[in-house]
Tab-separated table of C-alpha atoms in Angstrom:
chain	number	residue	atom	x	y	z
A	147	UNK	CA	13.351	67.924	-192.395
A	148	UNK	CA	13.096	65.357	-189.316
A	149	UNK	CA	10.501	66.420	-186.865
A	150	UNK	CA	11.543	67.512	-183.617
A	151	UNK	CA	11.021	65.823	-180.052
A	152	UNK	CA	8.848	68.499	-179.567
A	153	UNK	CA	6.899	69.637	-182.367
A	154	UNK	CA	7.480	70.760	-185.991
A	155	UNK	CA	10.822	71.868	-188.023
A	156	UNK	CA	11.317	75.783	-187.610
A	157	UNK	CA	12.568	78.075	-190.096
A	158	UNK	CA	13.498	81.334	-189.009
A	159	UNK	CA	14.129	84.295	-190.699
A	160	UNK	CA	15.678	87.297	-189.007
A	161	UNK	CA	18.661	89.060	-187.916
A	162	UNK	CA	21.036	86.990	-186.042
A	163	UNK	CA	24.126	87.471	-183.718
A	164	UNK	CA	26.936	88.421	-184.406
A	165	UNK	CA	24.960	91.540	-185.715
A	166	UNK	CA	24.323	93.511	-182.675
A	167	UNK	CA	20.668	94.471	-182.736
A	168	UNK	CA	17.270	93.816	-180.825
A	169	UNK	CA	15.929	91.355	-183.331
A	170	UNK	CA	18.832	89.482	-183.000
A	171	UNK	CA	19.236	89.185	-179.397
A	172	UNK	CA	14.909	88.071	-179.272
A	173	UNK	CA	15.945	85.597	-182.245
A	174	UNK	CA	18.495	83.545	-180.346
A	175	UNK	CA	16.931	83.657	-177.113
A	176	UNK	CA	13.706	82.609	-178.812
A	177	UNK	CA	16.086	79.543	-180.631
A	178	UNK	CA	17.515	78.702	-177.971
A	179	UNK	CA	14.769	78.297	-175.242
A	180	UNK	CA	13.305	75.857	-177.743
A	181	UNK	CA	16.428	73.701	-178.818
A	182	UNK	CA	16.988	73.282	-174.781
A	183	UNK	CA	13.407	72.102	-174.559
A	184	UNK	CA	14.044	69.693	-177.521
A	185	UNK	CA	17.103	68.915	-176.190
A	186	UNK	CA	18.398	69.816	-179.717
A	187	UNK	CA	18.425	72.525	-182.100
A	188	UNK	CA	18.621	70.080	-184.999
A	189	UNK	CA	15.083	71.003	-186.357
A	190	UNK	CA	15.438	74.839	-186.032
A	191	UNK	CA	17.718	76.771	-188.861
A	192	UNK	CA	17.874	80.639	-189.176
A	193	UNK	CA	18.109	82.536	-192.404
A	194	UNK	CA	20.778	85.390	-191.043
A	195	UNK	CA	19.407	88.961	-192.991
A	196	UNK	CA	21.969	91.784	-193.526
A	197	UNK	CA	23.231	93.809	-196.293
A	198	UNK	CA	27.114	92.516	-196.414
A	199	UNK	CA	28.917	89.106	-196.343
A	200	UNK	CA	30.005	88.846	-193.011
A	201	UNK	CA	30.503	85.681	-191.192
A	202	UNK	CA	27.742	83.877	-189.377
A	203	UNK	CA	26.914	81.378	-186.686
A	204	UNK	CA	27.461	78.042	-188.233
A	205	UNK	CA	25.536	76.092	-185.515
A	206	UNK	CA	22.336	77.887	-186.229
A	207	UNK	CA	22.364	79.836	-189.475
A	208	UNK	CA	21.521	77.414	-192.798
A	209	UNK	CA	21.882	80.942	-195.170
A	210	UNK	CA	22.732	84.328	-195.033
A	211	UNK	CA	20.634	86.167	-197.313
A	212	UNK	CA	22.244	89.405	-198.634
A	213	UNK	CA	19.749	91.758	-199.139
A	214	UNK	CA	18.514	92.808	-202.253
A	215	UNK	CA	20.116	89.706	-204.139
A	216	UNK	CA	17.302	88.054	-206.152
A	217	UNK	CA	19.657	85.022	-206.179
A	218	UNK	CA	19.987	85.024	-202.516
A	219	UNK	CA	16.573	85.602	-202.002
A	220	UNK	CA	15.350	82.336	-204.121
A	221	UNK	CA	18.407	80.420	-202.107
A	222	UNK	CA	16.195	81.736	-198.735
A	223	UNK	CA	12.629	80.630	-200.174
A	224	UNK	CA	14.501	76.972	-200.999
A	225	UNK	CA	16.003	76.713	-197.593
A	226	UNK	CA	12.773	77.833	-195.753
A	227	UNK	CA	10.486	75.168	-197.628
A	228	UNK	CA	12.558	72.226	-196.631
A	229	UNK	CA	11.448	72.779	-192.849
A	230	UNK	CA	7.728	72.303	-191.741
A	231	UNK	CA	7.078	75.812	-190.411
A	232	UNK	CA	8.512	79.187	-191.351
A	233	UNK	CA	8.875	82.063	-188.325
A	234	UNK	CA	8.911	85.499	-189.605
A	235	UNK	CA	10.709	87.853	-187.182
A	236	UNK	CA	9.838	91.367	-189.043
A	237	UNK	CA	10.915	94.972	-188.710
A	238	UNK	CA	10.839	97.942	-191.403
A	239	UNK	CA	14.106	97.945	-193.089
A	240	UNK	CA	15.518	94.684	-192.375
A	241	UNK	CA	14.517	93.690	-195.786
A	242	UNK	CA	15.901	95.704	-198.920
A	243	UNK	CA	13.609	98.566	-200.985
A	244	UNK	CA	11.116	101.166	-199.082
A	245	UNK	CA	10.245	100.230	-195.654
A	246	UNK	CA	11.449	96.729	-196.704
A	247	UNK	CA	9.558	95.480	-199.558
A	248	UNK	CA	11.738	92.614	-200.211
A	249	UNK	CA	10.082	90.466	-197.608
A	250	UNK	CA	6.963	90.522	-199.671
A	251	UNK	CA	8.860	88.678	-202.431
A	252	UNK	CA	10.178	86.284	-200.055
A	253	UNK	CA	6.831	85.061	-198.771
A	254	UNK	CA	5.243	84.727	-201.482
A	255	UNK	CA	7.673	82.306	-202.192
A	256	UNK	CA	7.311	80.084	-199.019
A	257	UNK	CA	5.455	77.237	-199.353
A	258	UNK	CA	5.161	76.164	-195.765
A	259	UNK	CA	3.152	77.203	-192.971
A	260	UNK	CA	4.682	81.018	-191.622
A	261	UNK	CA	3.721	82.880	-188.960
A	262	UNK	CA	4.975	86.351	-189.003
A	263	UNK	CA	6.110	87.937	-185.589
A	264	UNK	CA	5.149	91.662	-185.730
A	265	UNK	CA	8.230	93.743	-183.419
A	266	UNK	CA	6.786	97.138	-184.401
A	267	UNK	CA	2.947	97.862	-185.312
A	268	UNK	CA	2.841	101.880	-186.444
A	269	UNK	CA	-0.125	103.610	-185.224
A	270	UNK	CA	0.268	105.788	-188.247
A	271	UNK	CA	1.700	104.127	-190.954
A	272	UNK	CA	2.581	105.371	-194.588
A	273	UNK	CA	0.367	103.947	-197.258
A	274	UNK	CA	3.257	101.859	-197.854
A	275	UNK	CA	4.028	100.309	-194.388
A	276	UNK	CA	0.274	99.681	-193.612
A	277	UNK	CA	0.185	98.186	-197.018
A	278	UNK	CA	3.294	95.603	-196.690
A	279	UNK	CA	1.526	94.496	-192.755
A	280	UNK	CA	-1.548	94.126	-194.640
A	281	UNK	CA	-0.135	91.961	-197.077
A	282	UNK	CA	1.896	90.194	-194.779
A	283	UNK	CA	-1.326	89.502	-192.813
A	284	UNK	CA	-3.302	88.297	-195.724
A	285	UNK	CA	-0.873	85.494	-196.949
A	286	UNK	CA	0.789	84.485	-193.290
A	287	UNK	CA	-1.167	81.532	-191.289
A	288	UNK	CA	-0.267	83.261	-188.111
A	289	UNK	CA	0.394	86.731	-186.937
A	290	UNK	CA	2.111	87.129	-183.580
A	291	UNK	CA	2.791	90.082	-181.392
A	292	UNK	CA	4.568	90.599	-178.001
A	293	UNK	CA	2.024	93.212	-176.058
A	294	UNK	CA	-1.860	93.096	-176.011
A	295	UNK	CA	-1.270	97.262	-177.546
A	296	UNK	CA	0.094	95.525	-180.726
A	297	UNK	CA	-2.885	92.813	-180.962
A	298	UNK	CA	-5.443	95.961	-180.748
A	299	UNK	CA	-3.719	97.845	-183.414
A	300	UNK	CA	-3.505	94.803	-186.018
A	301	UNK	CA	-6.938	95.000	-185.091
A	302	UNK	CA	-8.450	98.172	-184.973
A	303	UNK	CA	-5.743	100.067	-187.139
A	304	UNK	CA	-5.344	97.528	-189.891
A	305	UNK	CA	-8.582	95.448	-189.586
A	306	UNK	CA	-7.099	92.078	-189.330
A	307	UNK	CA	-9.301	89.292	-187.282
A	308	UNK	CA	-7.930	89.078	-183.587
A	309	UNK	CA	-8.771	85.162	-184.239
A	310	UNK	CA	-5.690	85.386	-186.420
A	311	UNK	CA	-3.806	87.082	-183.523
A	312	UNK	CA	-1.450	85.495	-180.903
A	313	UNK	CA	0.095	87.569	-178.077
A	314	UNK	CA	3.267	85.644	-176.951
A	315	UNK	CA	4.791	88.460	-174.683
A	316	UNK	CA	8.839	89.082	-175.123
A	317	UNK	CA	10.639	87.011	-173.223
A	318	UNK	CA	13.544	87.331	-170.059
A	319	UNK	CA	16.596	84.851	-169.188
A	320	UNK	CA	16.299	83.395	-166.092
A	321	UNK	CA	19.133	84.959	-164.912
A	322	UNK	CA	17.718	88.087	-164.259
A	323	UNK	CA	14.876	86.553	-162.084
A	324	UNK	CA	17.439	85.819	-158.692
A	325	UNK	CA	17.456	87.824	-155.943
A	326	UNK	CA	18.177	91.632	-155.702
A	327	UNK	CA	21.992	91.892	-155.488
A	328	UNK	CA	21.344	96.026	-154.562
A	329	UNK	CA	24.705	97.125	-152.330
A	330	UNK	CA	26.431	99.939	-151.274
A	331	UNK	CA	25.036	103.253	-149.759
A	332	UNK	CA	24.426	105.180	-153.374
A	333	UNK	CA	21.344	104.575	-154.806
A	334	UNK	CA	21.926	103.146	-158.540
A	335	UNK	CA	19.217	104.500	-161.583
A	336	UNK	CA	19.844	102.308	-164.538
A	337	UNK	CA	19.290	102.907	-168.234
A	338	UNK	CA	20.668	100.060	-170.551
A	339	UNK	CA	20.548	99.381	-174.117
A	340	UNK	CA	22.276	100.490	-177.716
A	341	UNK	CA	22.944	103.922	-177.552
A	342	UNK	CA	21.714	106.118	-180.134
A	343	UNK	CA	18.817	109.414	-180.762
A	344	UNK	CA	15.418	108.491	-179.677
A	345	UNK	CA	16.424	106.607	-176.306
A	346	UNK	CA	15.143	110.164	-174.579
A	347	UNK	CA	19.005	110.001	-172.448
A	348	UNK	CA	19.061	113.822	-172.776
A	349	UNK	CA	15.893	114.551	-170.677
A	350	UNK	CA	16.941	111.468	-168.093
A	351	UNK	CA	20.362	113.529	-167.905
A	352	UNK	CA	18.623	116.838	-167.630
A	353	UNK	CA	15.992	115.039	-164.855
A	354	UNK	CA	19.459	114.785	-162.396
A	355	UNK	CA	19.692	118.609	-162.472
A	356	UNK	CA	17.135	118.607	-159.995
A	357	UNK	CA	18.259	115.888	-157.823
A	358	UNK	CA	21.279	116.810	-156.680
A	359	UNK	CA	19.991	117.993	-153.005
A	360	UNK	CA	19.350	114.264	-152.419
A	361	UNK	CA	21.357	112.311	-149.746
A	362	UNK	CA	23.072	110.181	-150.428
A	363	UNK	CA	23.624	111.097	-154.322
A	364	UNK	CA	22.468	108.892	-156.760
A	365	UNK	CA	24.020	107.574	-159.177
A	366	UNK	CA	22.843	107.209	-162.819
A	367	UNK	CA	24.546	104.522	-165.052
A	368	UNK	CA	23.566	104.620	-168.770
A	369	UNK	CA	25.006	101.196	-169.724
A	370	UNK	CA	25.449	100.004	-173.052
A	371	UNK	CA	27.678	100.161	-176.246
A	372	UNK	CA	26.595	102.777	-178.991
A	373	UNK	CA	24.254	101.209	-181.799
A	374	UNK	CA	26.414	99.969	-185.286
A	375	UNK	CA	24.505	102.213	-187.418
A	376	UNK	CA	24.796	105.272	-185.399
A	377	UNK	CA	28.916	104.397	-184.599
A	378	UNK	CA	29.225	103.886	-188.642
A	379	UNK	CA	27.654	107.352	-189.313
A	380	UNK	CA	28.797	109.904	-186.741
A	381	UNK	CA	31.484	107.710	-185.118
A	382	UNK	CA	31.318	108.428	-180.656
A	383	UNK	CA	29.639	112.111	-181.214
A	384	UNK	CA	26.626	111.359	-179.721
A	385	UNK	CA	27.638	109.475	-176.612
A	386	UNK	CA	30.456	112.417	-176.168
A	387	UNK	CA	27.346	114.807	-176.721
A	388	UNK	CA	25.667	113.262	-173.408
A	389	UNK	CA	28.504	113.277	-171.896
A	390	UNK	CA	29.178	116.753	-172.469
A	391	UNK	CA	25.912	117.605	-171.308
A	392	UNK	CA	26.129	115.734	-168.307
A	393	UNK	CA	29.475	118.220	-167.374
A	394	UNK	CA	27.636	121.042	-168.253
A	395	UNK	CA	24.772	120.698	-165.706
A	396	UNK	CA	27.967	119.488	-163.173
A	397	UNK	CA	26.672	116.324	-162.793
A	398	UNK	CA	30.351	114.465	-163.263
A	399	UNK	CA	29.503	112.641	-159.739
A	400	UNK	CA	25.830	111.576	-160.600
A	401	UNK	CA	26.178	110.789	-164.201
A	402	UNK	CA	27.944	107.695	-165.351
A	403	UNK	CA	28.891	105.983	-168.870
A	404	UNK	CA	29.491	102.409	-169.295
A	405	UNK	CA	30.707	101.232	-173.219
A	406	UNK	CA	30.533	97.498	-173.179
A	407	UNK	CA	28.765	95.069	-175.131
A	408	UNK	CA	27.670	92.717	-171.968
A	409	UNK	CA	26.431	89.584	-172.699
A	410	UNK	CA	23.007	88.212	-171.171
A	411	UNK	CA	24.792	87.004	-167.495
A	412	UNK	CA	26.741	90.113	-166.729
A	413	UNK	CA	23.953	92.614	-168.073
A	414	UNK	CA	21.335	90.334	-165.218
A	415	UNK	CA	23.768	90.927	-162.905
A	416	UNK	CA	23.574	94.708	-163.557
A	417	UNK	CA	20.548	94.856	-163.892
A	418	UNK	CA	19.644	93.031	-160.448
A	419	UNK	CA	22.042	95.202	-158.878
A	420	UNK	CA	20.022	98.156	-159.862
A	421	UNK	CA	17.595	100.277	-157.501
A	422	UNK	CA	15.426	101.940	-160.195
A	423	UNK	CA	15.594	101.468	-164.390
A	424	UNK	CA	14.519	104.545	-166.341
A	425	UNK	CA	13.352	104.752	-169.838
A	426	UNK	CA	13.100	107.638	-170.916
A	427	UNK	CA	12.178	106.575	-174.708
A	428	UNK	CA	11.316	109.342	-177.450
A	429	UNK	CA	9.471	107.081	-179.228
A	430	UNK	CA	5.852	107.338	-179.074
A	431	UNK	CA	5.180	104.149	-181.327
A	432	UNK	CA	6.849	101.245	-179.230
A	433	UNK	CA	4.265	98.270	-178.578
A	434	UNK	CA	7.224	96.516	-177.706
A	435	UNK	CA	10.757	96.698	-175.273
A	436	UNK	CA	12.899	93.952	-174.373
A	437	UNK	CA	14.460	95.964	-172.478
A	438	UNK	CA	11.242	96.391	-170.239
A	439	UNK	CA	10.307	93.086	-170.205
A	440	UNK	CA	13.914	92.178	-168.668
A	441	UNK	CA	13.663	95.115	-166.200
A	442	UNK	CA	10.358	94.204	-164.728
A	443	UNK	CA	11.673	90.343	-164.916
A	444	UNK	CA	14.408	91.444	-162.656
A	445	UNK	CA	11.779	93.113	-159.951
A	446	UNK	CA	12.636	96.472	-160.520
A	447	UNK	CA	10.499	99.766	-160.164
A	448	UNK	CA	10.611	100.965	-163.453
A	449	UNK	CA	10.110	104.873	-164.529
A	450	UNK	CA	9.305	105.385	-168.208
A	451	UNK	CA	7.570	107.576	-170.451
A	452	UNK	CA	4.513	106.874	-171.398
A	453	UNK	CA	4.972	104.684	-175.347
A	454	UNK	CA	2.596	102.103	-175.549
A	455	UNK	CA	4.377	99.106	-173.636
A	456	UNK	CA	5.242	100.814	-170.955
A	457	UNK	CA	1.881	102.231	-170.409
A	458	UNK	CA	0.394	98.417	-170.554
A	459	UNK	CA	3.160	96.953	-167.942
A	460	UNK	CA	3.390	99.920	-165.598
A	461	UNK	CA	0.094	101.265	-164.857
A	462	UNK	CA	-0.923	98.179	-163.020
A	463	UNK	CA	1.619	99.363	-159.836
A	464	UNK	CA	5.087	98.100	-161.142
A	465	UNK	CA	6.023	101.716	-161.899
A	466	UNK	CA	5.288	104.935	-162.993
A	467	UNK	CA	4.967	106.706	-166.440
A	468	UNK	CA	5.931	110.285	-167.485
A	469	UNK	CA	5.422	112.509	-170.032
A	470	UNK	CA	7.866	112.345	-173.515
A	471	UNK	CA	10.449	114.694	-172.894
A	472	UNK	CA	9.478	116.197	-169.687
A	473	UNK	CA	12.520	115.995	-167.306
A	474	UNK	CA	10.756	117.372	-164.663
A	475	UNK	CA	8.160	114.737	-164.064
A	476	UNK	CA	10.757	112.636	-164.548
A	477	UNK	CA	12.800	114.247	-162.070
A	478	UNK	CA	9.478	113.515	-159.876
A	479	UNK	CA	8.854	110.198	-160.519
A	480	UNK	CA	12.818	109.424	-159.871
A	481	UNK	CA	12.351	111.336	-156.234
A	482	UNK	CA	9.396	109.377	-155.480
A	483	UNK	CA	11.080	105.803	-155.824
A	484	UNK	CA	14.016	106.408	-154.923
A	485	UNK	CA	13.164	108.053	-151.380
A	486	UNK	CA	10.335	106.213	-150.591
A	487	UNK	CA	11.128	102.162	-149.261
A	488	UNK	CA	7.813	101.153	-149.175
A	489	UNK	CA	6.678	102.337	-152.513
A	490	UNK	CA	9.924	100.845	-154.139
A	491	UNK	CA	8.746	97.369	-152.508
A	492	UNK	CA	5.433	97.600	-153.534
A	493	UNK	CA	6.501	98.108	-157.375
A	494	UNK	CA	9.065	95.769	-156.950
A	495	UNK	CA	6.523	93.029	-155.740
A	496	UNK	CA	4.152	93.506	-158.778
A	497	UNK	CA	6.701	93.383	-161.276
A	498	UNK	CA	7.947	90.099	-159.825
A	499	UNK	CA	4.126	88.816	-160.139
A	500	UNK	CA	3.542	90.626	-163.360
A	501	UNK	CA	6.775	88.853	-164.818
A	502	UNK	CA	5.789	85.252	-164.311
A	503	UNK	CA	5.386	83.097	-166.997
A	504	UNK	CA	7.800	85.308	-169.294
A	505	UNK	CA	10.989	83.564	-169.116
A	506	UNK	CA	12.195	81.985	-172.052
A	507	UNK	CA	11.591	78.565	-171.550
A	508	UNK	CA	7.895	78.850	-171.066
A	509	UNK	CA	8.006	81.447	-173.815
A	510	UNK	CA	10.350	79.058	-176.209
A	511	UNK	CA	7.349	76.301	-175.092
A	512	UNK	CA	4.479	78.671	-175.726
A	513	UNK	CA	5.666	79.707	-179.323
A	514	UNK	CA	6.799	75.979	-180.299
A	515	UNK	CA	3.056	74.697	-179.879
A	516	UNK	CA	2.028	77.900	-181.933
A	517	UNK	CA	4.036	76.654	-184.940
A	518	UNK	CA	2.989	73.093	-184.201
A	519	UNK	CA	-0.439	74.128	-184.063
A	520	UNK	CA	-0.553	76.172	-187.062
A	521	UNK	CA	1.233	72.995	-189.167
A	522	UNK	CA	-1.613	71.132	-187.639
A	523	UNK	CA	-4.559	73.603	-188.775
A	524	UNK	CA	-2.794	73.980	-192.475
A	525	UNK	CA	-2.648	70.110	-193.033
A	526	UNK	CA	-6.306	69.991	-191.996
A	527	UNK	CA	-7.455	72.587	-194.214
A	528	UNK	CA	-8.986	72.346	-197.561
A	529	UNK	CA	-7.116	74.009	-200.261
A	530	UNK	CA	-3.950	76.327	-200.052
A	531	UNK	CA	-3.160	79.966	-198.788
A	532	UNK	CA	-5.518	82.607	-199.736
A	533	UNK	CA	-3.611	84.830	-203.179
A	534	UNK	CA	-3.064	88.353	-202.010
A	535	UNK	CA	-4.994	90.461	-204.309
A	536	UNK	CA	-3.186	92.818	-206.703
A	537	UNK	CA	-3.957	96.112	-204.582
A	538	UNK	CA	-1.967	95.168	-201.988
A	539	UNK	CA	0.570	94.006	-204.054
A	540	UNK	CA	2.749	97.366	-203.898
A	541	UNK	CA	1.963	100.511	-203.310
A	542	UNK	CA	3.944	103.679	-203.321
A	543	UNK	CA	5.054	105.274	-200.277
């Protein structure tokens, strides 16, 4: 594989658009912040994971591994070791068996330098899932995480060497980083993202109940199409659940839905026209959100409850943090911005300041010299990748 203007060959391994998903969205953001610093993408490839044979990007995906095929897999560790450096992008479940497994297969097979990019790091893991990071710790040459939450647990949860450890945080478009484009005489709350259980929307909706005395009404937007998996199980019942609810408490004029898939320009320009973003997450686990990350990016006073990212970003001044499930604080914390100019402009200030150095091409930049770094440190080594010892090799869950 020809080396790069920049740096090494990168191999990527992930979920990749058209699937509609997080990791897919980070993956070709991260791709393509470094091809446009190359000025080419012709020593970066992407080995597209999913469990059917649907089509894929043919400028950027070199395989399409179909998980649980051990003939696909082998096709992936071939691909993979013709580039210089492998990049990891992991999840539970991406991968086929319990919590994944099959990834453990696939690096043993890589020959190459890998770093493995962590998007979740469980506080409490199963014996299984702290088994698989463990693993995945011991044979990677880099381990890479998006919050300094997620370094300390690799650290202090899993015992892995914070030398080891690189926080790159998750990156914005530059798009959302122009100025405010806030209009009209309502106030607009926003909440984007795939819909599904576990974004929290039913306390956020609830949290309205007690603002309808304000003047001018707000208006709450939860933007964003309903997530594959959920739409392939239970079809539109959840979103008509929240809807439902929303009628219920007789909040038809605060509460709003919006369906669409937007790509990256028209979701910054939503998201710059907002007053306030709220996320009112269930989970209690999340070292990383894109979906901050872009929202603080954008200058925005952000309300959240209190998972692990949010508590890192927000506590500094760029918003405020509730507790899970509480729509009464939340309630609160929405009257407080929303009513009070100056303390909107003050969070709006530090999450401008907090933001820099986030957008993708100093993020693309920043995780290039990682992976031309690591090649570096490999080739000057003595000897090969440390053998994971059997113990780790599976374990049940």
């Amino acid at each position: 594989m020809e080396t790069a203007v920049r740096g090494v060959s990168i191999g990527f391994v992930s979920t990749y658009p058209p699937t509609v998903c997080g990791l897919a969205t980070y993956t070709e953001s991260l791709l393509g912040a470094i091809s446009v610093d190359r000025r080419s993408a012709s020593s970066l490839g992407v080995v597209d994971v999913g469990d059917d044979n649907r089509s894929v990007d043919p400028r950027h995906v070199v395989h399409r591994h179909l998980a649980g095929d051990a003939e696909s897999l082998d096709q992936a560790a071939r691909v993979l070791n013709a580039y210089d450096t492998v990049s990891i992008q992991h999840e539970f479940g991406i991968f086929a068996g319990p919590d994944g497994e099959e990834i453990l297969d696939l690096i043993d097979s890589i020959t190459v330098p890998t770093a493995v990019t962590f998007h979740t790091v469980l506080d409490q893991p199963t014996r299984r899932q702290r088994a698989i990071i463990e693993r995945l710790a011991l044979v990677a040459d880099r381990l890479v995480v998006m919050s300094e939450t997620g370094s300390a647990r690799l650290t202090r949860r899993y015992g892995i060497d914070p030398g080891r450890i690189q926080v790159i945080p998750h990156g914005a478009n530059t798009l959302f980083s122009g100025p405010s484009l806030v209009s009209g005489d309502r106030p607009l709350v926003l909440t984007w993202g795939l819909i599904g259980p576990g974004k929290g929307l039913e306390s956020a909706i609830r949290a309205f109940a007690d603002l309808v005395d304000l003047e001018p009404a707000p208006r709450y937007l939860i933007a964003g199409a309903t997530h594959p998996h959920v739409r392939e199980n239970a079809g539109e019942s959840y979103r008509q659940s929240l809807i439902t609810l929303a009628h219920d408490l007789g909040l038809g004029h605060i509460v709003e839905f919006d369906d669409r898939y937007l790509d990256r320009a028209a979701l910054a320009r939503l998201v710059r026209g907002a007053d306030v973003v709220v996320l009112p997450y269930s989970s209690t686990e999340q070292v990383t959100s894109g979906v901050l990350s872009e929202a603080i990016a954008a200058g925005k006073p952000v309300i959240a409850t209190r998972f692990p990212h949010a508590i890192e970003l927000l506590t500094g001044g760029a918003g405020l943090t509730t507790p899970h499930g509480d729509a009464e604080a939340l309630a609160m914390a929405i009257r407080c911005v929303l009513t009070d100019h100056d303390v909107r402009s003050r969070m709006g200030r530090e999450a401008r300041r907090l933001a820099d150095g986030w957008y993708w091409p100093t993020i693309g930049r920043r995780f290039a010299d990682l992976m031309t770094e690591m090649a570096a440190a490999r080739s000057s080594s003595v000897g090969t990748r440390t053998s994971p010892t059997p113990e780790v090799q599976r374990v049940a869950g």
